[in-house]
Amino acid sequence: MDKNKYALIMAGGVGSRFWPVSRTEFPKQFIDFFGIGKTLIQSTYERFLKICPPENIFIVTNEIYTNLVKEQLAGISEQQILAEPMMRNTAPCIAYGSMKIAEINPNAVIVVAPSDHTIANQAAFIEAIEQSIASASKHNCLITLGIKPNRPDTGYGYIQYIDEVLADNSEVHKVKTFTEKPNLELARSFLQSGDFLWNAGIFIWSAKAINRAFEKHLPDMHELFAAGKAIYNTLNEKQFISNTYLQCTNISIDFGIMEKAENVYVLPSEFGWSDLGTWASIYEMAEKDYVGNAVIPSEQVMMYDSSNCMVNVPKEKLVILQNLHDYIIVESNNTLLICPRAEEQNVKNIVADVKAKFGGKFI
C-alpha cells in the first residue's frame, strides 16, 4: 500500500439535529444509527483502511471526544488523534492536519472526509478516491468529490463544473462555482442544467498544494500553523495547538479556500452517498416495512395503522404506536422526541429551548 496516501477524518461535530440520541457528550459520529454493530466513525475508518496504511489515518476531533475515539477505533495511537481545544470550523482543522502530516511526509497526498457520512457502494467510492489521489499527486490542484444529484435537494451545497478537464484525466473537471444551500426553485434549475453536483465535503490534495493554498488565501491562518513546524509530532504539540486555536478565525474550508482558489477540480461521482445531516436522511437510508415505517431496532416496537414513520428507540423498550403517519419518534436517556417529519428542521430550535429551560441536563 502506498505510504504517501493519508486520510484526515473530521469527527468534531455535536450533531444537534439528531437530539436526543446525539448529545454533546456522545455525538452522532460515535452512534450506530442502523443497528449494524458499527458506529459512523468506525465505518468511515474501516473504509479508509482499504486506501491508506493504518498509521496514515488521522482523526481530528474535539479534545472532549479523544477517549471516545480511542475506545471505538482499535489501533489508533495518541499521535493519530488531533485534539482541537475548541470548535473553529473546517479550515483550522484542515490546516492543522495538513501541516502535521506534511512534517511526517512532505510527499503526502491527503484525503479529507467527514466521519458521519454513509457510502452504499464501497467499491465505487474507493475507485473515485484512488482516481483523485492519482491526479492530485501529479498536479498542483485541489480536488473535491461531487455527487450527481437525483432530486432538487435544498439541504446540500452545489458545485458547478465546466468542460475543462485535467490533462491526464478527462473525468476530473474544472470547478466554475460553489453555491450554498439554494431555494427549491434554484435547486430545480441546477438539476435541469446537468452541470451541477452536490457538494459532498470530501477533498483530495497533496500536502504541498493545500498548504500553498492556505498561504495564498488564508495567510494569517497559514502563518499561525506554520509556526509549529518544529513542534508537530512532539510533546509540545498540544500546548502549541491550544494557543493557536485561540487566535484562529472561525471559517470553513469552502469559504476560506475552495471558493477562492483557481486550481479547484471536481470528480462527478455516484456511490450511494448520504451526509446523514437529519433524521430524514436516516429514514431514506434505513430499511422500511411495506407501509414505509423505518424502525431501529424493531424487536419490541409494535405499530398499528401507522405509516412512513422514523422510529429510533432503545432495544429494551416496548413501544406501541397507533395512528401515526409521517412522524419521527426518538427516545434516548429517558428523553422522548415526537415530531412530524415535515417539521424536523425545528429540532435545533427545540434543543435551544430545552437548554434554556433545563440547562445542559438533557443536552
Tab-separated table of C-alpha atoms in Angstrom:
chain	number	residue	atom	x	y	z
A	1	MET	CA	0.000	0.000	0.000
A	2	ASP	CA	1.299	3.452	-0.983
A	3	LYS	CA	2.941	5.092	2.044
A	4	ASN	CA	2.208	8.558	0.584
A	5	LYS	CA	-1.577	8.119	0.975
A	6	TYR	CA	-3.089	9.739	4.075
A	7	ALA	CA	-6.594	10.278	5.417
A	8	LEU	CA	-7.790	13.055	7.703
A	9	ILE	CA	-11.180	12.166	9.170
A	10	MET	CA	-13.110	15.076	10.692
A	11	ALA	CA	-15.034	13.966	13.791
A	12	GLY	CA	-15.619	17.032	15.924
A	13	GLY	CA	-19.294	17.909	15.395
A	14	VAL	CA	-22.054	17.606	18.014
A	15	GLY	CA	-24.880	16.509	15.674
A	16	SER	CA	-27.598	18.549	17.380
A	17	ARG	CA	-30.154	17.708	14.668
A	18	PHE	CA	-30.128	14.117	15.958
A	19	TRP	CA	-31.040	15.038	19.513
A	20	PRO	CA	-31.911	13.354	21.835
A	21	VAL	CA	-29.891	10.367	20.539
A	22	SER	CA	-26.913	12.579	19.682
A	23	ARG	CA	-25.784	14.737	22.595
A	24	THR	CA	-22.822	16.941	23.374
A	25	GLU	CA	-21.060	14.256	25.397
A	26	PHE	CA	-21.848	11.493	22.873
A	27	PRO	CA	-22.450	12.923	19.355
A	28	LYS	CA	-23.701	11.200	16.226
A	29	GLN	CA	-20.365	10.054	14.783
A	30	PHE	CA	-19.999	7.648	17.721
A	31	ILE	CA	-23.504	6.157	17.323
A	32	ASP	CA	-24.711	3.069	15.453
A	33	PHE	CA	-27.839	4.517	13.840
A	34	PHE	CA	-28.656	1.494	11.690
A	35	GLY	CA	-28.164	-1.302	14.211
A	36	ILE	CA	-25.337	-2.867	12.172
A	37	GLY	CA	-22.835	-3.171	15.008
A	38	LYS	CA	-20.674	-0.294	13.745
A	39	THR	CA	-20.817	3.397	14.524
A	40	LEU	CA	-20.472	6.018	11.799
A	41	ILE	CA	-16.829	6.751	12.638
A	42	GLN	CA	-15.996	3.036	12.734
A	43	SER	CA	-17.498	2.556	9.269
A	44	THR	CA	-15.560	5.560	7.948
A	45	TYR	CA	-12.301	4.340	9.465
A	46	GLU	CA	-12.739	0.845	8.002
A	47	ARG	CA	-13.437	2.390	4.606
A	48	PHE	CA	-10.088	4.187	4.655
A	49	LEU	CA	-8.174	1.099	5.791
A	50	LYS	CA	-8.713	-0.082	2.200
A	51	ILE	CA	-6.990	3.054	0.900
A	52	CYS	CA	-4.278	4.054	3.402
A	53	PRO	CA	-1.922	2.257	5.777
A	54	PRO	CA	-3.491	2.332	9.277
A	55	GLU	CA	-0.715	4.534	10.641
A	56	ASN	CA	-1.576	7.145	7.973
A	57	ILE	CA	-5.166	7.682	9.132
A	58	PHE	CA	-5.602	10.695	11.397
A	59	ILE	CA	-8.716	11.712	13.326
A	60	VAL	CA	-9.331	15.377	14.081
A	61	THR	CA	-11.878	15.863	16.837
A	62	ASN	CA	-12.718	17.978	19.847
A	63	GLU	CA	-10.475	17.122	22.786
A	64	ILE	CA	-13.527	16.042	24.829
A	65	TYR	CA	-14.021	13.144	22.390
A	66	THR	CA	-10.446	11.816	22.477
A	67	ASN	CA	-11.341	8.893	24.728
A	68	LEU	CA	-14.351	8.001	22.569
A	69	VAL	CA	-12.093	7.849	19.514
A	70	LYS	CA	-9.661	5.557	21.355
A	71	GLU	CA	-12.493	3.304	22.524
A	72	GLN	CA	-14.097	2.954	19.112
A	73	LEU	CA	-11.036	2.777	16.861
A	74	ALA	CA	-8.779	-0.026	17.996
A	75	GLY	CA	-5.205	0.554	16.950
A	76	ILE	CA	-5.368	4.347	16.749
A	77	SER	CA	-2.395	5.864	18.544
A	78	GLU	CA	-2.357	9.070	20.556
A	79	GLN	CA	-0.279	10.667	17.815
A	80	GLN	CA	-3.016	9.999	15.240
A	81	ILE	CA	-5.673	11.904	17.195
A	82	LEU	CA	-5.655	15.649	16.558
A	83	ALA	CA	-7.450	17.114	19.567
A	84	GLU	CA	-8.985	20.539	18.980
A	85	PRO	CA	-9.345	22.669	22.125
A	86	MET	CA	-12.415	24.434	20.694
A	87	MET	CA	-14.654	24.403	17.628
A	88	ARG	CA	-13.330	26.571	14.827
A	89	ASN	CA	-14.974	25.103	11.683
A	90	THR	CA	-13.223	23.105	8.954
A	91	ALA	CA	-10.438	25.414	7.752
A	92	PRO	CA	-8.424	25.404	11.019
A	93	CYS	CA	-8.703	21.643	11.496
A	94	ILE	CA	-7.572	21.022	7.911
A	95	ALA	CA	-4.708	23.491	8.297
A	96	TYR	CA	-3.655	21.684	11.468
A	97	GLY	CA	-3.885	18.219	9.928
A	98	SER	CA	-2.165	19.203	6.688
A	99	MET	CA	0.763	20.838	8.471
A	100	LYS	CA	1.181	17.912	10.848
A	101	ILE	CA	1.088	15.336	8.050
A	102	ALA	CA	3.451	17.392	5.870
A	103	GLU	CA	6.053	17.286	8.634
A	104	ILE	CA	5.801	13.494	8.694
A	105	ASN	CA	5.831	13.119	4.896
A	106	PRO	CA	6.264	16.136	2.588
A	107	ASN	CA	5.088	13.976	-0.350
A	108	ALA	CA	1.795	13.078	1.291
A	109	VAL	CA	-1.482	13.085	-0.644
A	110	ILE	CA	-4.340	13.641	1.791
A	111	VAL	CA	-7.992	12.644	1.630
A	112	VAL	CA	-10.145	14.786	3.931
A	113	ALA	CA	-13.551	13.348	4.804
A	114	PRO	CA	-16.259	13.741	7.441
A	115	SER	CA	-16.775	10.867	9.874
A	116	ASP	CA	-20.565	10.793	9.657
A	117	HIS	CA	-21.331	10.019	6.011
A	118	THR	CA	-22.638	6.725	4.670
A	119	ILE	CA	-21.474	5.117	1.441
A	120	ALA	CA	-23.607	2.370	-0.077
A	121	ASN	CA	-21.206	1.395	-2.888
A	122	GLN	CA	-17.811	0.957	-1.234
A	123	ALA	CA	-16.053	-0.180	-4.424
A	124	ALA	CA	-17.198	2.885	-6.385
A	125	PHE	CA	-16.121	5.155	-3.522
A	126	ILE	CA	-12.650	3.631	-3.366
A	127	GLU	CA	-12.313	3.900	-7.148
A	128	ALA	CA	-13.221	7.613	-7.025
A	129	ILE	CA	-10.735	8.253	-4.214
A	130	GLU	CA	-7.922	6.350	-5.927
A	131	GLN	CA	-8.590	8.188	-9.181
A	132	SER	CA	-8.473	11.534	-7.365
A	133	ILE	CA	-5.303	10.613	-5.457
A	134	ALA	CA	-3.560	9.755	-8.725
A	135	SER	CA	-4.499	13.145	-10.212
A	136	ALA	CA	-3.704	15.139	-7.063
A	137	SER	CA	-0.261	13.566	-6.808
A	138	LYS	CA	0.595	14.700	-10.357
A	139	HIS	CA	-0.941	18.167	-10.400
A	140	ASN	CA	-0.973	21.231	-8.178
A	141	CYS	CA	-4.731	21.063	-7.773
A	142	LEU	CA	-7.434	20.771	-5.134
A	143	ILE	CA	-9.962	18.042	-5.919
A	144	THR	CA	-13.384	17.558	-4.393
A	145	LEU	CA	-15.925	14.806	-4.990
A	146	GLY	CA	-19.273	15.955	-6.351
A	147	ILE	CA	-22.331	13.727	-6.124
A	148	LYS	CA	-24.607	13.511	-9.158
A	149	PRO	CA	-27.975	14.784	-7.873
A	150	ASN	CA	-31.176	12.804	-8.331
A	151	ARG	CA	-33.556	15.402	-6.868
A	152	PRO	CA	-33.660	19.193	-6.301
A	153	ASP	CA	-32.460	18.996	-2.686
A	154	THR	CA	-32.239	22.297	-0.774
A	155	GLY	CA	-30.217	20.770	2.065
A	156	TYR	CA	-26.937	20.499	0.146
A	157	GLY	CA	-24.453	22.924	-1.327
A	158	TYR	CA	-23.872	22.663	-5.083
A	159	ILE	CA	-20.800	22.655	-7.328
A	160	GLN	CA	-20.963	23.790	-10.950
A	161	TYR	CA	-18.303	22.451	-13.309
A	162	ILE	CA	-17.208	23.186	-16.885
A	163	ASP	CA	-15.833	21.109	-19.762
A	164	GLU	CA	-12.181	21.864	-18.956
A	165	VAL	CA	-10.521	18.737	-17.523
A	166	LEU	CA	-7.130	17.657	-16.200
A	167	ALA	CA	-4.646	16.673	-18.905
A	168	ASP	CA	-4.419	13.031	-17.811
A	169	ASN	CA	-7.980	12.522	-16.567
A	170	SER	CA	-10.986	13.524	-18.636
A	171	GLU	CA	-13.363	12.797	-15.736
A	172	VAL	CA	-11.941	15.447	-13.368
A	173	HIS	CA	-13.487	18.808	-14.308
A	174	LYS	CA	-12.579	22.378	-13.501
A	175	VAL	CA	-14.953	23.941	-10.960
A	176	LYS	CA	-16.808	27.069	-12.028
A	177	THR	CA	-18.840	27.995	-8.924
A	178	PHE	CA	-19.825	26.890	-5.448
A	179	THR	CA	-23.356	27.656	-4.258
A	180	GLU	CA	-24.570	27.370	-0.680
A	181	LYS	CA	-27.902	25.646	0.047
A	182	PRO	CA	-30.296	27.064	-2.589
A	183	ASN	CA	-34.046	27.579	-2.502
A	184	LEU	CA	-36.233	24.997	-4.227
A	185	GLU	CA	-36.604	26.929	-7.484
A	186	LEU	CA	-32.846	27.338	-7.818
A	187	ALA	CA	-32.227	23.700	-6.887
A	188	ARG	CA	-34.618	22.634	-9.659
A	189	SER	CA	-32.752	24.760	-12.193
A	190	PHE	CA	-29.447	23.227	-11.045
A	191	LEU	CA	-30.816	19.732	-11.564
A	192	GLN	CA	-32.142	20.571	-15.035
A	193	SER	CA	-28.884	22.169	-16.177
A	194	GLY	CA	-26.919	18.953	-15.764
A	195	ASP	CA	-23.671	20.652	-14.782
A	196	PHE	CA	-24.259	20.928	-11.027
A	197	LEU	CA	-23.308	18.383	-8.368
A	198	TRP	CA	-23.959	18.072	-4.652
A	199	ASN	CA	-21.014	19.172	-2.542
A	200	ALA	CA	-20.024	16.076	-0.527
A	201	GLY	CA	-17.348	17.837	1.533
A	202	ILE	CA	-14.734	15.212	0.593
A	203	PHE	CA	-11.401	16.619	-0.580
A	204	ILE	CA	-8.216	15.193	-2.092
A	205	TRP	CA	-4.970	17.108	-2.459
A	206	SER	CA	-1.251	16.907	-1.877
A	207	ALA	CA	0.060	18.355	1.367
A	208	LYS	CA	2.099	20.817	-0.691
A	209	ALA	CA	-0.902	22.009	-2.731
A	210	ILE	CA	-3.219	22.617	0.249
A	211	ASN	CA	-0.516	24.324	2.296
A	212	ARG	CA	0.240	26.627	-0.651
A	213	ALA	CA	-3.480	27.363	-0.873
A	214	PHE	CA	-3.593	28.321	2.804
A	215	GLU	CA	-0.551	30.535	2.331
A	216	LYS	CA	-2.265	32.359	-0.556
A	217	HIS	CA	-5.909	32.565	0.549
A	218	LEU	CA	-5.745	32.380	4.359
A	219	PRO	CA	-2.277	33.773	5.038
A	220	ASP	CA	-2.910	34.663	8.690
A	221	MET	CA	-4.088	31.137	9.454
A	222	HIS	CA	-1.210	29.648	7.488
A	223	GLU	CA	1.274	31.711	9.460
A	224	LEU	CA	-0.238	30.573	12.770
A	225	PHE	CA	0.029	26.860	11.975
A	226	ALA	CA	3.327	27.118	10.073
A	227	ALA	CA	4.907	28.466	13.248
A	228	GLY	CA	4.586	24.962	14.699
A	229	LYS	CA	6.623	23.104	12.076
A	230	ALA	CA	9.288	22.102	14.590
A	231	ILE	CA	6.651	21.323	17.233
A	232	TYR	CA	4.291	18.958	15.389
A	233	ASN	CA	4.601	15.312	16.447
A	234	THR	CA	6.394	16.282	19.668
A	235	LEU	CA	5.275	16.504	23.282
A	236	ASN	CA	4.787	20.262	22.884
A	237	GLU	CA	2.193	19.965	20.111
A	238	LYS	CA	-0.856	20.044	22.402
A	239	GLN	CA	0.140	23.314	24.076
A	240	PHE	CA	1.015	24.899	20.737
A	241	ILE	CA	-2.380	23.971	19.279
A	242	SER	CA	-4.202	25.300	22.349
A	243	ASN	CA	-2.548	28.676	21.886
A	244	THR	CA	-3.008	28.653	18.105
A	245	TYR	CA	-6.743	27.931	18.190
A	246	LEU	CA	-7.310	30.926	20.455
A	247	GLN	CA	-6.101	33.114	17.586
A	248	CYS	CA	-7.890	31.289	14.743
A	249	THR	CA	-10.841	32.674	12.838
A	250	ASN	CA	-13.947	30.506	12.575
A	251	ILE	CA	-14.180	29.765	8.855
A	252	SER	CA	-14.997	26.818	6.594
A	253	ILE	CA	-12.599	25.379	4.035
A	254	ASP	CA	-15.223	26.023	1.333
A	255	PHE	CA	-15.499	29.726	2.064
A	256	GLY	CA	-11.859	30.234	3.027
A	257	ILE	CA	-10.160	28.410	0.151
A	258	MET	CA	-12.299	26.367	-2.247
A	259	GLU	CA	-14.452	29.298	-3.416
A	260	LYS	CA	-11.354	31.470	-3.978
A	261	ALA	CA	-8.711	29.141	-5.426
A	262	GLU	CA	-8.267	28.886	-9.194
A	263	ASN	CA	-6.965	25.299	-9.219
A	264	VAL	CA	-10.112	23.556	-7.921
A	265	TYR	CA	-11.434	20.491	-9.724
A	266	VAL	CA	-14.315	18.091	-9.127
A	267	LEU	CA	-14.846	14.428	-9.913
A	268	PRO	CA	-18.557	13.719	-10.615
A	269	SER	CA	-19.338	10.596	-8.593
A	270	GLU	CA	-22.052	8.082	-7.790
A	271	PHE	CA	-21.517	5.753	-4.843
A	272	GLY	CA	-24.683	5.864	-2.773
A	273	TRP	CA	-23.671	8.834	-0.635
A	274	SER	CA	-25.589	10.417	2.235
A	275	ASP	CA	-24.268	13.028	4.643
A	276	LEU	CA	-26.709	11.935	7.386
A	277	GLY	CA	-27.479	15.505	8.335
A	278	THR	CA	-31.053	14.909	9.513
A	279	TRP	CA	-33.426	12.185	10.678
A	280	ALA	CA	-34.869	12.379	7.162
A	281	SER	CA	-31.547	11.162	5.770
A	282	ILE	CA	-31.511	8.276	8.254
A	283	TYR	CA	-35.047	7.441	7.149
A	284	GLU	CA	-34.014	7.442	3.488
A	285	MET	CA	-31.111	5.041	4.146
A	286	ALA	CA	-32.902	2.679	6.564
A	287	GLU	CA	-34.834	-0.442	5.671
A	288	LYS	CA	-38.598	0.104	5.718
A	289	ASP	CA	-41.640	-2.113	6.032
A	290	TYR	CA	-44.400	-2.323	3.422
A	291	VAL	CA	-46.077	0.873	4.679
A	292	GLY	CA	-42.867	2.903	4.866
A	293	ASN	CA	-42.009	2.622	8.566
A	294	ALA	CA	-38.284	2.581	9.419
A	295	VAL	CA	-37.851	1.111	12.900
A	296	ILE	CA	-34.413	0.792	14.534
A	297	PRO	CA	-34.298	-1.557	16.353
A	298	SER	CA	-37.566	-3.297	15.622
A	299	GLU	CA	-37.752	-6.162	18.143
A	300	GLN	CA	-40.133	-4.524	20.636
A	301	VAL	CA	-41.850	-1.854	18.559
A	302	MET	CA	-45.467	-2.529	17.599
A	303	MET	CA	-47.187	-0.257	15.095
A	304	TYR	CA	-50.881	-0.149	14.249
A	305	ASP	CA	-52.444	1.912	11.470
A	306	SER	CA	-49.193	3.874	11.147
A	307	SER	CA	-47.073	4.657	8.106
A	308	ASN	CA	-43.940	6.474	6.906
A	309	CYS	CA	-42.587	6.919	10.442
A	310	MET	CA	-38.967	7.029	11.606
A	311	VAL	CA	-38.658	5.213	14.960
A	312	ASN	CA	-35.387	5.002	16.886
A	313	VAL	CA	-35.678	3.713	20.461
A	314	PRO	CA	-33.544	1.628	22.851
A	315	LYS	CA	-33.859	-2.072	22.018
A	316	GLU	CA	-35.053	-2.956	25.525
A	317	LYS	CA	-38.038	-0.588	25.326
A	318	LEU	CA	-41.501	-1.868	24.461
A	319	VAL	CA	-43.115	0.793	22.261
A	320	ILE	CA	-46.670	0.685	20.898
A	321	LEU	CA	-47.735	3.274	18.344
A	322	GLN	CA	-51.130	3.732	16.761
A	323	ASN	CA	-52.462	6.039	14.062
A	324	LEU	CA	-49.250	7.951	13.457
A	325	HIS	CA	-48.287	8.970	9.923
A	326	ASP	CA	-45.108	10.756	8.792
A	327	TYR	CA	-43.680	11.193	12.288
A	328	ILE	CA	-40.261	10.965	13.913
A	329	ILE	CA	-40.286	9.119	17.246
A	330	VAL	CA	-36.933	9.065	19.041
A	331	GLU	CA	-36.085	8.122	22.619
A	332	SER	CA	-32.744	8.130	24.403
A	333	ASN	CA	-31.669	8.504	28.014
A	334	ASN	CA	-35.268	8.920	29.194
A	335	THR	CA	-35.845	11.777	26.756
A	336	LEU	CA	-38.574	11.351	24.143
A	337	LEU	CA	-38.971	13.395	20.969
A	338	ILE	CA	-42.082	13.112	18.787
A	339	CYS	CA	-42.446	15.474	15.869
A	340	PRO	CA	-43.871	15.490	12.322
A	341	ARG	CA	-41.224	14.661	9.747
A	342	ALA	CA	-42.181	17.810	7.849
A	343	GLU	CA	-41.164	19.941	10.843
A	344	GLU	CA	-37.845	18.235	11.537
A	345	GLN	CA	-35.942	21.429	10.800
A	346	ASN	CA	-37.215	22.744	14.145
A	347	VAL	CA	-35.212	20.177	16.156
A	348	LYS	CA	-32.271	22.579	16.545
A	349	ASN	CA	-34.670	25.211	17.912
A	350	ILE	CA	-36.147	22.617	20.282
A	351	VAL	CA	-32.665	21.799	21.566
A	352	ALA	CA	-32.036	25.505	22.197
A	353	ASP	CA	-35.317	25.778	24.121
A	354	VAL	CA	-34.517	22.698	26.221
A	355	LYS	CA	-31.072	24.081	27.009
A	356	ALA	CA	-32.541	27.441	28.022
A	357	LYS	CA	-35.102	25.818	30.327
A	358	PHE	CA	-33.113	22.941	31.827
A	359	GLY	CA	-29.516	23.982	31.304
A	360	GLY	CA	-27.246	21.233	29.991
A	361	LYS	CA	-29.067	18.441	31.809
A	362	PHE	CA	-30.711	16.978	28.701
A	363	ILE	CA	-28.273	18.226	26.075
